[in-house]
mmCIF file of C-alpha atoms and ligand atoms in Angstrom:
data_model
loop_
_atom_site.group_PDB
_atom_site.id
_atom_site.type_symbol
_atom_site.label_atom_id
_atom_site.label_comp_id
_atom_site.label_asym_id
_atom_site.label_seq_id
_atom_site.Cartn_x
_atom_site.Cartn_y
_atom_site.Cartn_z
ATOM 1 C CA VAL E 1 -18.611 14.021 0.162
ATOM 2 C CA SER E 2 -19.785 16.759 2.493
ATOM 3 C CA LEU E 3 -19.023 18.029 5.969
ATOM 4 C CA ALA E 4 -22.519 16.929 7.021
ATOM 5 C CA GLU E 5 -21.177 13.381 7.622
ATOM 6 C CA PRO E 6 -19.027 12.754 10.729
ATOM 7 C CA PHE E 7 -15.534 11.319 10.156
ATOM 8 C CA SER E 8 -12.332 10.777 12.135
ATOM 9 C CA VAL E 9 -8.638 11.252 11.425
ATOM 10 C CA GLU E 10 -6.616 8.810 13.535
ATOM 11 C CA LEU E 11 -2.902 8.785 12.697
ATOM 12 C CA PRO E 12 -0.930 6.601 15.129
ATOM 13 C CA THR E 13 2.264 6.881 13.041
ATOM 14 C CA THR E 14 4.795 9.665 13.551
ATOM 15 C CA ILE E 15 5.931 10.508 10.032
ATOM 16 C CA ARG E 16 9.274 12.096 9.227
ATOM 17 C CA PHE E 17 9.757 12.877 5.560
ATOM 18 C CA GLY E 18 12.771 14.041 3.588
ATOM 19 C CA PRO E 19 16.138 13.214 2.041
ATOM 20 C CA GLY E 20 18.473 12.013 4.786
ATOM 21 C CA VAL E 21 15.892 11.082 7.452
ATOM 22 C CA ARG E 22 17.145 7.477 7.198
ATOM 23 C CA SER E 23 19.980 8.578 9.517
ATOM 24 C CA GLU E 24 17.417 9.048 12.293
ATOM 25 C CA ALA E 25 16.550 5.322 12.374
ATOM 26 C CA GLY E 26 18.742 4.623 15.411
ATOM 27 C CA ARG E 27 17.444 7.548 17.425
ATOM 28 C CA ALA E 28 13.819 6.745 16.553
ATOM 29 C CA ALA E 29 14.334 3.117 17.583
ATOM 30 C CA ALA E 30 16.100 4.100 20.839
ATOM 31 C CA GLU E 31 13.072 6.155 21.865
ATOM 32 C CA LEU E 32 10.915 3.044 21.597
ATOM 33 C CA GLY E 33 13.120 0.362 23.140
ATOM 34 C CA GLN E 34 16.543 -1.233 23.442
ATOM 35 C CA ARG E 35 16.414 -4.667 21.841
ATOM 36 C CA VAL E 36 16.219 -4.232 18.100
ATOM 37 C CA ALA E 37 15.589 -6.611 15.235
ATOM 38 C CA MET E 38 16.111 -5.477 11.675
ATOM 39 C CA LEU E 39 13.963 -6.788 8.843
ATOM 40 C CA VAL E 40 15.387 -5.914 5.443
ATOM 41 C CA GLY E 41 14.566 -6.666 1.826
ATOM 42 C CA GLN E 42 16.766 -8.722 -0.472
ATOM 43 C CA SER E 43 18.175 -5.652 -2.219
ATOM 44 C CA TYR E 44 19.140 -3.947 1.047
ATOM 45 C CA ASP E 45 22.793 -4.991 0.974
ATOM 46 C CA ALA E 46 23.214 -3.419 -2.481
ATOM 47 C CA ASN E 47 21.449 -0.168 -1.510
ATOM 48 C CA PRO E 48 24.008 2.700 -1.389
ATOM 49 C CA ALA E 49 21.907 4.436 1.294
ATOM 50 C CA ARG E 50 22.161 1.420 3.584
ATOM 51 C CA ALA E 51 25.339 2.452 5.400
ATOM 52 C CA ASP E 52 23.615 5.484 6.966
ATOM 53 C CA VAL E 53 20.831 3.342 8.415
ATOM 54 C CA ASP E 54 23.246 0.765 9.832
ATOM 55 C CA ARG E 55 25.520 3.463 11.274
ATOM 56 C CA SER E 56 22.626 5.234 12.980
ATOM 57 C CA ILE E 57 21.549 1.973 14.640
ATOM 58 C CA ALA E 58 25.116 1.299 15.795
ATOM 59 C CA ASP E 59 25.564 4.888 17.051
ATOM 60 C CA ALA E 60 22.359 4.802 19.094
ATOM 61 C CA GLY E 61 23.850 2.186 21.412
ATOM 62 C CA LEU E 62 21.061 -0.321 20.811
ATOM 63 C CA SER E 63 21.395 -4.052 21.260
ATOM 64 C CA ALA E 64 20.980 -5.377 17.747
ATOM 65 C CA VAL E 65 19.613 -8.784 18.652
ATOM 66 C CA ASP E 66 18.561 -10.072 15.259
ATOM 67 C CA ARG E 67 18.671 -9.355 11.532
ATOM 68 C CA MET E 68 16.404 -11.066 9.008
ATOM 69 C CA VAL E 69 16.405 -10.842 5.222
ATOM 70 C CA VAL E 70 12.906 -11.092 3.763
ATOM 71 C CA HIS E 71 12.272 -12.963 0.513
ATOM 72 C CA GLY E 72 9.081 -12.390 -1.424
ATOM 73 C CA GLU E 73 5.704 -11.468 -0.016
ATOM 74 C CA PRO E 74 4.617 -12.233 3.542
ATOM 75 C CA ASP E 75 2.760 -15.505 3.983
ATOM 76 C CA ASP E 76 1.310 -17.142 7.090
ATOM 77 C CA ARG E 77 4.409 -19.272 7.714
ATOM 78 C CA ALA E 78 6.813 -16.329 7.437
ATOM 79 C CA VAL E 79 4.686 -14.219 9.793
ATOM 80 C CA VAL E 80 4.622 -16.929 12.487
ATOM 81 C CA ALA E 81 8.350 -17.688 12.034
ATOM 82 C CA VAL E 82 9.345 -14.017 12.405
ATOM 83 C CA ALA E 83 6.890 -13.480 15.284
ATOM 84 C CA GLN E 84 8.419 -16.399 17.184
ATOM 85 C CA ARG E 85 11.917 -15.045 16.659
ATOM 86 C CA LEU E 86 10.839 -11.617 17.905
ATOM 87 C CA ALA E 87 9.156 -13.079 20.971
ATOM 88 C CA GLY E 88 12.018 -15.536 21.620
ATOM 89 C CA SER E 89 14.670 -12.820 21.720
ATOM 90 C CA ARG E 90 12.414 -10.338 23.554
ATOM 91 C CA VAL E 91 12.711 -7.746 20.800
ATOM 92 C CA ASP E 92 11.016 -4.451 21.602
ATOM 93 C CA VAL E 93 11.673 -2.546 18.352
ATOM 94 C CA VAL E 94 11.539 -3.827 14.789
ATOM 95 C CA VAL E 95 13.267 -1.662 12.193
ATOM 96 C CA ALA E 96 11.891 -2.600 8.756
ATOM 97 C CA VAL E 97 13.706 -1.336 5.668
ATOM 98 C CA GLY E 98 12.187 -2.367 2.353
ATOM 99 C CA GLY E 99 9.143 -2.336 0.119
ATOM 100 C CA GLY E 100 5.559 -3.030 1.149
ATOM 101 C CA SER E 101 6.216 -6.758 1.634
ATOM 102 C CA VAL E 102 8.994 -6.186 4.165
ATOM 103 C CA ILE E 103 7.068 -3.532 6.094
ATOM 104 C CA ASP E 104 3.843 -5.576 6.089
ATOM 105 C CA LEU E 105 5.740 -8.629 7.353
ATOM 106 C CA ALA E 106 7.256 -6.552 10.170
ATOM 107 C CA LYS E 107 3.855 -5.111 11.111
ATOM 108 C CA ALA E 108 2.095 -8.487 10.992
ATOM 109 C CA ALA E 109 4.850 -10.314 12.900
ATOM 110 C CA ALA E 110 4.943 -7.622 15.618
ATOM 111 C CA VAL E 111 1.191 -7.905 16.143
ATOM 112 C CA VAL E 112 1.311 -11.721 16.189
ATOM 113 C CA ALA E 113 4.293 -11.663 18.603
ATOM 114 C CA ALA E 114 2.365 -9.313 20.900
ATOM 115 C CA ALA E 115 -0.628 -11.673 20.783
ATOM 116 C CA GLY E 116 1.416 -14.692 21.862
ATOM 117 C CA GLY E 117 3.444 -15.491 18.757
ATOM 118 C CA GLY E 118 1.833 -18.727 17.660
ATOM 119 C CA GLU E 119 -0.251 -19.947 14.745
ATOM 120 C CA ALA E 120 -3.441 -19.513 16.818
ATOM 121 C CA SER E 121 -2.651 -15.815 17.356
ATOM 122 C CA LEU E 122 -2.277 -15.315 13.601
ATOM 123 C CA ARG E 123 -5.538 -17.160 12.852
ATOM 124 C CA ALA E 124 -7.468 -14.970 15.305
ATOM 125 C CA LEU E 125 -6.033 -11.824 13.709
ATOM 126 C CA LEU E 126 -6.707 -12.988 10.140
ATOM 127 C CA GLY E 127 -10.216 -13.834 11.295
ATOM 128 C CA GLY E 128 -10.896 -10.142 11.671
ATOM 129 C CA ARG E 129 -9.968 -9.176 15.230
ATOM 130 C CA ARG E 130 -9.234 -5.439 15.104
ATOM 131 C CA VAL E 131 -5.855 -4.472 16.576
ATOM 132 C CA GLU E 132 -5.873 -1.447 18.872
ATOM 133 C CA ILE E 133 -2.922 0.839 19.556
ATOM 134 C CA GLY E 134 -0.390 -0.401 22.099
ATOM 135 C CA VAL E 135 1.312 -3.293 20.316
ATOM 136 C CA ASP E 136 4.775 -4.199 21.590
ATOM 137 C CA PRO E 137 7.250 -4.706 19.814
ATOM 138 C CA ARG E 138 6.880 -1.452 17.935
ATOM 139 C CA VAL E 139 7.804 -0.934 14.304
ATOM 140 C CA VAL E 140 9.991 1.735 12.716
ATOM 141 C CA ALA E 141 9.400 1.629 8.946
ATOM 142 C CA LEU E 142 11.745 2.921 6.255
ATOM 143 C CA PRO E 143 10.186 2.402 2.822
ATOM 144 C CA THR E 144 12.568 1.800 -0.101
ATOM 145 C CA THR E 145 9.820 1.993 -2.734
ATOM 146 C CA ALA E 146 7.270 4.716 -3.456
ATOM 147 C CA GLY E 147 4.102 2.684 -3.648
ATOM 148 C CA SER E 148 2.401 0.542 -1.041
ATOM 149 C CA GLY E 149 2.047 3.194 1.653
ATOM 150 C CA ALA E 150 2.664 0.391 4.166
ATOM 151 C CA GLU E 151 4.680 2.841 6.288
ATOM 152 C CA ALA E 152 1.498 4.782 7.126
ATOM 153 C CA SER E 153 -1.383 2.337 6.603
ATOM 154 C CA HIS E 154 -3.178 0.502 9.435
ATOM 155 C CA GLY E 155 -3.161 -2.935 7.870
ATOM 156 C CA ALA E 156 -0.867 -5.748 6.772
ATOM 157 C CA ILE E 157 -1.669 -8.053 3.859
ATOM 158 C CA VAL E 158 -0.678 -11.681 4.369
ATOM 159 C CA LEU E 159 -0.927 -14.578 1.906
ATOM 160 C CA ASP E 160 -2.698 -17.297 3.874
ATOM 161 C CA ARG E 161 -1.386 -20.464 2.230
ATOM 162 C CA GLN E 162 -3.750 -22.600 4.294
ATOM 163 C CA SER E 163 -6.744 -21.150 2.424
ATOM 164 C CA GLY E 164 -4.841 -19.940 -0.662
ATOM 165 C CA ARG E 165 -6.135 -16.412 -0.048
ATOM 166 C CA LYS E 166 -4.722 -13.000 0.730
ATOM 167 C CA ARG E 167 -6.036 -11.661 3.993
ATOM 168 C CA GLY E 168 -5.547 -8.519 6.014
ATOM 169 C CA ILE E 169 -4.677 -7.898 9.649
ATOM 170 C CA ARG E 170 -6.259 -4.554 10.432
ATOM 171 C CA GLY E 171 -6.586 -1.825 13.009
ATOM 172 C CA PRO E 172 -4.646 1.246 14.135
ATOM 173 C CA GLY E 173 -2.400 -0.962 16.306
ATOM 174 C CA VAL E 174 -0.990 -2.623 13.173
ATOM 175 C CA ALA E 175 0.487 0.692 12.033
ATOM 176 C CA ALA E 176 4.188 1.422 12.321
ATOM 177 C CA ARG E 177 4.927 3.666 15.298
ATOM 178 C CA VAL E 178 7.419 5.735 13.278
ATOM 179 C CA ALA E 179 7.812 6.086 9.496
ATOM 180 C CA LEU E 180 11.033 7.564 8.168
ATOM 181 C CA VAL E 181 10.244 8.304 4.536
ATOM 182 C CA ASP E 182 13.537 9.045 2.822
ATOM 183 C CA PRO E 183 13.237 9.301 -0.972
ATOM 184 C CA GLU E 184 16.960 8.561 -1.336
ATOM 185 C CA LEU E 185 16.329 4.989 -0.143
ATOM 186 C CA GLY E 186 14.539 4.427 -3.462
ATOM 187 C CA ALA E 187 17.174 6.008 -5.678
ATOM 188 C CA SER E 188 18.632 2.630 -6.676
ATOM 189 C CA ALA E 189 15.268 0.996 -7.492
ATOM 190 C CA PRO E 190 15.064 -0.492 -11.001
ATOM 191 C CA ARG E 191 12.649 1.039 -13.538
ATOM 192 C CA ASP E 192 10.154 -1.810 -13.251
ATOM 193 C CA VAL E 193 9.891 -1.359 -9.477
ATOM 194 C CA THR E 194 9.433 2.398 -9.861
ATOM 195 C CA ALA E 195 6.648 1.888 -12.420
ATOM 196 C CA THR E 196 4.779 -0.857 -10.546
ATOM 197 C CA SER E 197 5.021 0.733 -7.082
ATOM 198 C CA GLY E 198 4.096 4.109 -8.534
ATOM 199 C CA PHE E 199 0.967 2.701 -10.094
ATOM 200 C CA ASP E 200 -0.016 1.039 -6.815
ATOM 201 C CA ALA E 201 0.058 4.474 -5.167
ATOM 202 C CA MET E 202 -1.945 5.961 -8.046
ATOM 203 C CA ALA E 203 -4.579 3.247 -7.678
ATOM 204 C CA HIS E 204 -4.739 4.005 -3.934
ATOM 205 C CA ALA E 205 -5.369 7.673 -4.771
ATOM 206 C CA ILE E 206 -8.189 7.008 -7.198
ATOM 207 C CA GLU E 207 -9.838 4.168 -5.255
ATOM 208 C CA THR E 208 -9.716 5.870 -1.842
ATOM 209 C CA SER E 209 -11.170 9.024 -3.398
ATOM 210 C CA VAL E 210 -13.989 7.238 -5.233
ATOM 211 C CA SER E 211 -14.772 4.953 -2.269
ATOM 212 C CA ARG E 212 -17.954 5.528 -0.298
ATOM 213 C CA LYS E 213 -15.674 5.802 2.766
ATOM 214 C CA ALA E 214 -13.908 8.867 1.338
ATOM 215 C CA THR E 215 -14.001 12.023 3.468
ATOM 216 C CA PRO E 216 -13.137 15.648 2.638
ATOM 217 C CA PHE E 217 -9.738 14.961 4.232
ATOM 218 C CA THR E 218 -8.921 11.843 2.186
ATOM 219 C CA GLU E 219 -10.214 13.464 -1.013
ATOM 220 C CA LEU E 220 -7.811 16.345 -0.491
ATOM 221 C CA LEU E 221 -4.841 14.022 -0.009
ATOM 222 C CA ALA E 222 -5.856 11.854 -2.988
ATOM 223 C CA ALA E 223 -6.037 14.783 -5.392
ATOM 224 C CA ASP E 224 -2.631 16.047 -4.319
ATOM 225 C CA ALA E 225 -1.132 12.560 -4.589
ATOM 226 C CA LEU E 226 -2.646 11.879 -8.017
ATOM 227 C CA ARG E 227 -1.331 15.168 -9.405
ATOM 228 C CA ARG E 228 2.173 14.449 -8.094
ATOM 229 C CA LEU E 229 2.222 10.796 -9.226
ATOM 230 C CA LEU E 230 1.108 11.508 -12.805
ATOM 231 C CA ALA E 231 4.146 13.767 -13.226
ATOM 232 C CA SER E 232 6.758 12.122 -11.023
ATOM 233 C CA VAL E 233 6.430 8.401 -11.746
ATOM 234 C CA PRO E 234 7.118 8.669 -15.528
ATOM 235 C CA ALA E 235 9.959 11.101 -14.743
ATOM 236 C CA ALA E 236 11.539 8.734 -12.200
ATOM 237 C CA CYS E 237 11.151 5.836 -14.678
ATOM 238 C CA ASP E 238 12.941 7.767 -17.428
ATOM 239 C CA ARG E 239 15.559 9.394 -15.196
ATOM 240 C CA PRO E 240 16.283 7.158 -12.181
ATOM 241 C CA GLY E 241 18.562 9.835 -10.698
ATOM 242 C CA ASP E 242 15.862 12.538 -10.699
ATOM 243 C CA ALA E 243 15.824 13.400 -6.992
ATOM 244 C CA VAL E 244 12.838 15.742 -7.258
ATOM 245 C CA ALA E 245 10.721 13.090 -8.993
ATOM 246 C CA ARG E 246 11.734 10.508 -6.357
ATOM 247 C CA SER E 247 10.721 12.873 -3.566
ATOM 248 C CA GLU E 248 7.391 13.684 -5.180
ATOM 249 C CA ALA E 249 6.563 9.994 -5.674
ATOM 250 C CA ALA E 250 7.696 8.979 -2.166
ATOM 251 C CA TYR E 251 5.644 11.770 -0.584
ATOM 252 C CA ALA E 252 2.527 10.949 -2.622
ATOM 253 C CA ALA E 253 2.802 7.216 -1.865
ATOM 254 C CA MET E 254 3.102 7.974 1.866
ATOM 255 C CA LEU E 255 0.035 10.238 1.726
ATOM 256 C CA MET E 256 -1.876 7.361 0.171
ATOM 257 C CA GLY E 257 -0.812 5.118 3.048
ATOM 258 C CA ILE E 258 -2.761 7.560 5.224
ATOM 259 C CA ASN E 259 -5.706 7.264 2.850
ATOM 260 C CA LEU E 260 -5.622 3.469 3.024
ATOM 261 C CA ALA E 261 -6.041 3.872 6.780
ATOM 262 C CA LEU E 262 -8.796 6.492 6.660
ATOM 263 C CA SER E 263 -10.777 5.505 3.545
ATOM 264 C CA THR E 264 -10.820 2.182 1.656
ATOM 265 C CA THR E 265 -9.794 0.814 -1.702
ATOM 266 C CA CYS E 266 -12.430 -0.326 -4.222
ATOM 267 C CA LEU E 267 -12.902 -3.321 -6.504
ATOM 268 C CA PRO E 268 -9.511 -3.275 -8.294
ATOM 269 C CA HIS E 269 -7.795 -4.072 -4.992
ATOM 270 C CA ARG E 270 -10.460 -6.539 -3.840
ATOM 271 C CA LEU E 271 -10.293 -8.370 -7.204
ATOM 272 C CA GLN E 272 -6.482 -8.337 -7.358
ATOM 273 C CA TYR E 273 -5.956 -10.380 -4.197
ATOM 274 C CA PRO E 274 -7.349 -13.630 -5.672
ATOM 275 C CA VAL E 275 -5.368 -12.968 -8.877
ATOM 276 C CA GLY E 276 -2.177 -12.532 -6.859
ATOM 277 C CA ALA E 277 -2.866 -15.682 -4.845
ATOM 278 C CA LEU E 278 -3.577 -17.673 -8.054
ATOM 279 C CA THR E 279 -0.762 -16.425 -10.287
ATOM 280 C CA GLY E 280 1.902 -15.211 -7.871
ATOM 281 C CA THR E 281 2.184 -11.992 -9.894
ATOM 282 C CA ALA E 282 3.019 -8.567 -8.466
ATOM 283 C CA HIS E 283 0.197 -6.745 -6.670
ATOM 284 C CA ALA E 284 0.376 -3.614 -8.825
ATOM 285 C CA ARG E 285 0.426 -5.625 -12.088
ATOM 286 C CA GLY E 286 -2.890 -7.210 -11.178
ATOM 287 C CA VAL E 287 -4.391 -3.895 -10.079
ATOM 288 C CA ALA E 288 -3.215 -2.285 -13.341
ATOM 289 C CA ALA E 289 -4.766 -5.095 -15.386
ATOM 290 C CA LEU E 290 -8.131 -4.575 -13.663
ATOM 291 C CA PHE E 291 -8.031 -0.795 -13.669
ATOM 292 C CA PRO E 292 -9.155 0.221 -17.199
ATOM 293 C CA ALA E 293 -12.340 -1.881 -17.082
ATOM 294 C CA TRP E 294 -13.128 -0.652 -13.560
ATOM 295 C CA LEU E 295 -12.528 2.979 -14.573
ATOM 296 C CA ALA E 296 -14.790 2.544 -17.606
ATOM 297 C CA ARG E 297 -17.668 1.267 -15.484
ATOM 298 C CA THR E 298 -17.100 3.890 -12.768
ATOM 299 C CA LEU E 299 -17.174 6.578 -15.454
ATOM 300 C CA GLU E 300 -20.601 5.282 -16.390
ATOM 301 C CA ILE E 301 -21.992 4.680 -12.894
ATOM 302 C CA ALA E 302 -20.439 7.433 -10.761
ATOM 303 C CA PRO E 303 -18.924 10.113 -13.011
ATOM 304 C CA ASP E 304 -19.361 12.728 -10.267
ATOM 305 C CA ARG E 305 -16.880 11.034 -7.950
ATOM 306 C CA LEU E 306 -14.225 10.761 -10.653
ATOM 307 C CA ALA E 307 -14.991 14.290 -11.837
ATOM 308 C CA ARG E 308 -14.425 15.793 -8.388
ATOM 309 C CA LEU E 309 -11.021 14.119 -8.206
ATOM 310 C CA ALA E 310 -10.168 15.207 -11.761
ATOM 311 C CA VAL E 311 -10.931 18.850 -10.975
ATOM 312 C CA ALA E 312 -9.096 18.788 -7.620
ATOM 313 C CA ALA E 313 -6.043 17.166 -9.269
ATOM 314 C CA GLY E 314 -5.978 19.833 -11.967
ATOM 315 C CA LEU E 315 -6.898 17.476 -14.807
ATOM 316 C CA SER E 316 -10.107 19.291 -15.660
ATOM 317 C CA ASP E 317 -11.896 22.569 -15.214
ATOM 318 C CA GLU E 318 -14.702 22.764 -12.649
ATOM 319 C CA ARG E 319 -16.990 24.229 -15.328
ATOM 320 C CA ASP E 320 -16.691 20.974 -17.324
ATOM 321 C CA ALA E 321 -19.601 18.542 -17.285
ATOM 322 C CA PRO E 322 -18.924 15.605 -14.880
ATOM 323 C CA GLU E 323 -18.663 13.093 -17.752
ATOM 324 C CA ARG E 324 -16.079 15.252 -19.485
ATOM 325 C CA ALA E 325 -14.027 15.835 -16.320
ATOM 326 C CA ALA E 326 -14.156 12.139 -15.407
ATOM 327 C CA GLY E 327 -13.165 11.313 -18.981
ATOM 328 C CA ALA E 328 -10.065 13.496 -18.637
ATOM 329 C CA LEU E 329 -9.015 11.463 -15.598
ATOM 330 C CA VAL E 330 -9.568 8.160 -17.408
ATOM 331 C CA THR E 331 -7.507 9.398 -20.376
ATOM 332 C CA ALA E 332 -4.692 10.550 -18.064
ATOM 333 C CA VAL E 333 -4.555 7.185 -16.266
ATOM 334 C CA GLU E 334 -4.623 5.191 -19.510
ATOM 335 C CA GLY E 335 -1.818 7.349 -20.901
ATOM 336 C CA HIS E 336 0.132 6.791 -17.705
ATOM 337 C CA LEU E 337 -0.296 2.992 -17.891
ATOM 338 C CA ALA E 338 0.852 2.930 -21.522
ATOM 339 C CA GLY E 339 3.748 5.340 -20.940
ATOM 340 C CA THR E 340 5.182 3.399 -17.992
ATOM 341 C CA GLY E 341 4.828 -0.059 -19.551
ATOM 342 C CA MET E 342 2.040 -1.058 -17.164
ATOM 343 C CA ARG E 343 -0.693 -1.640 -19.715
ATOM 344 C CA ALA E 344 -1.349 -5.400 -19.814
ATOM 345 C CA GLY E 345 -4.458 -7.501 -19.239
ATOM 346 C CA LEU E 346 -5.031 -10.377 -16.823
ATOM 347 C CA GLY E 347 -4.350 -12.804 -19.695
ATOM 348 C CA SER E 348 -0.711 -11.724 -19.729
ATOM 349 C CA LEU E 349 -0.538 -12.623 -16.022
ATOM 350 C CA GLY E 350 -1.683 -16.164 -16.794
ATOM 351 C CA VAL E 351 -5.406 -15.820 -16.011
ATOM 352 C CA THR E 352 -7.879 -17.527 -18.377
ATOM 353 C CA ALA E 353 -11.663 -17.283 -18.714
ATOM 354 C CA ASP E 354 -11.918 -20.686 -16.986
ATOM 355 C CA ASP E 355 -10.373 -19.198 -13.815
ATOM 356 C CA ILE E 356 -13.068 -16.540 -13.414
ATOM 357 C CA PRO E 357 -15.658 -18.493 -11.334
ATOM 358 C CA ALA E 358 -12.964 -19.494 -8.813
ATOM 359 C CA LEU E 359 -11.611 -15.938 -8.704
ATOM 360 C CA VAL E 360 -15.093 -14.531 -8.039
ATOM 361 C CA ALA E 361 -15.628 -17.091 -5.259
ATOM 362 C CA ALA E 362 -12.331 -16.084 -3.628
ATOM 363 C CA VAL E 363 -13.034 -12.333 -3.463
ATOM 364 C CA GLU E 364 -13.129 -11.264 0.191
ATOM 365 C CA GLY E 365 -13.617 -8.172 2.275
ATOM 366 C CA THR E 366 -16.083 -5.318 2.189
ATOM 367 C CA LEU E 367 -17.079 -4.661 -1.411
ATOM 368 C CA THR E 368 -19.882 -2.183 -0.861
ATOM 369 C CA ASN E 369 -17.538 0.792 -0.538
ATOM 370 C CA ASP E 370 -17.199 0.642 -4.313
ATOM 371 C CA PRO E 371 -19.600 3.101 -5.951
ATOM 372 C CA GLY E 372 -20.785 0.446 -8.427
ATOM 373 C CA PRO E 373 -22.694 -2.869 -8.123
ATOM 374 C CA VAL E 374 -20.772 -5.732 -6.499
ATOM 375 C CA GLY E 375 -22.803 -8.882 -7.136
ATOM 376 C CA PRO E 376 -21.042 -12.051 -8.390
ATOM 377 C CA ASP E 377 -22.082 -11.279 -11.984
ATOM 378 C CA ASP E 378 -20.647 -7.771 -11.727
ATOM 379 C CA LEU E 379 -17.338 -9.122 -10.440
ATOM 380 C CA ALA E 380 -17.229 -11.755 -13.191
ATOM 381 C CA ALA E 381 -17.928 -9.084 -15.808
ATOM 382 C CA LEU E 382 -14.988 -7.005 -14.530
ATOM 383 C CA TYR E 383 -12.658 -10.010 -14.626
ATOM 384 C CA ARG E 384 -13.826 -10.870 -18.164
ATOM 385 C CA ALA E 385 -13.399 -7.310 -19.423
ATOM 386 C CA SER E 386 -9.878 -7.281 -17.946
ATOM 387 C CA LEU E 387 -8.584 -10.442 -19.652
HETATM 388 FE FE1 FE2 O 1 -2.205 -1.517 -3.322
#
């Protein structure tokens, strides 16, 4: 990656980071509108940090017109149902408090509501129409997990039950208008959530850095995020009350939301979506199952890209040969997977060898940003090696 290639940095989200910024939710929302809907995750009511968010909304003098509790991941029906509620009650600000699923549902529903609110609007967006800035209602996102980066990314992933596939709604207009990234909102997350979300962010760091769409800017953010995640995610798993570790992980995950917007993921993410649609298993579990085989082949095909990240993240010395530096990164990631209980193949998620042809057929999106070959046989080989 050199400065000889043009690239852009478009960040439509105002990001506020730090312990306590959740109390700014009301003020942030009031700057964007008056009629507010809240979208919250299932664990919101039990979150000790919740009272500060609710109080700030009440204190801002907003009309709280709706409150929805989100169950599970966003699918086409949920997006249309929420969009119609937003449009029906003329909501102009959506405050989303939760993990990636909650924030993606808020982003998708806001865009669909702005486009008319119906099934046809969703179909056009899933069909690939790029969303430009200027969507109303606007979204204020408060992530409660350190992982998806949904608070800063420019896309929303939706399970399209009609086709049985996961699809994205993309474009800078999908992004939240404001992200309030408060690490204390994740302090009550269970160990499993910390480990899985943390690995999702780590995968974003490695994939967006290795991607052919990487730029000097995204490489810089990825190296910083990887370094922080390798230390902070195991620490937060072992000591849930470790505020420093929570902050490090939340910051790194948010940075990787920016990278999702400005670079792209690679094959682990592309191959996970059909696995998630088939098995209903957590996004990061599928990515983790695919990761070792993908790293092994990337080490062989494009050691330079991994080596540059390894050196920038402090895992290797720049005098090391690329294969050696890349190897240090692979070893670090494998140790991380084992140490956080994330090391498990696709077989443990319920995938069998017989499923592979259908999985390969269901892979969607741009594959050629991966540094390696992406033909059907290459995809099948990765699935097989990940069983
Ligand atoms: Fe992800």
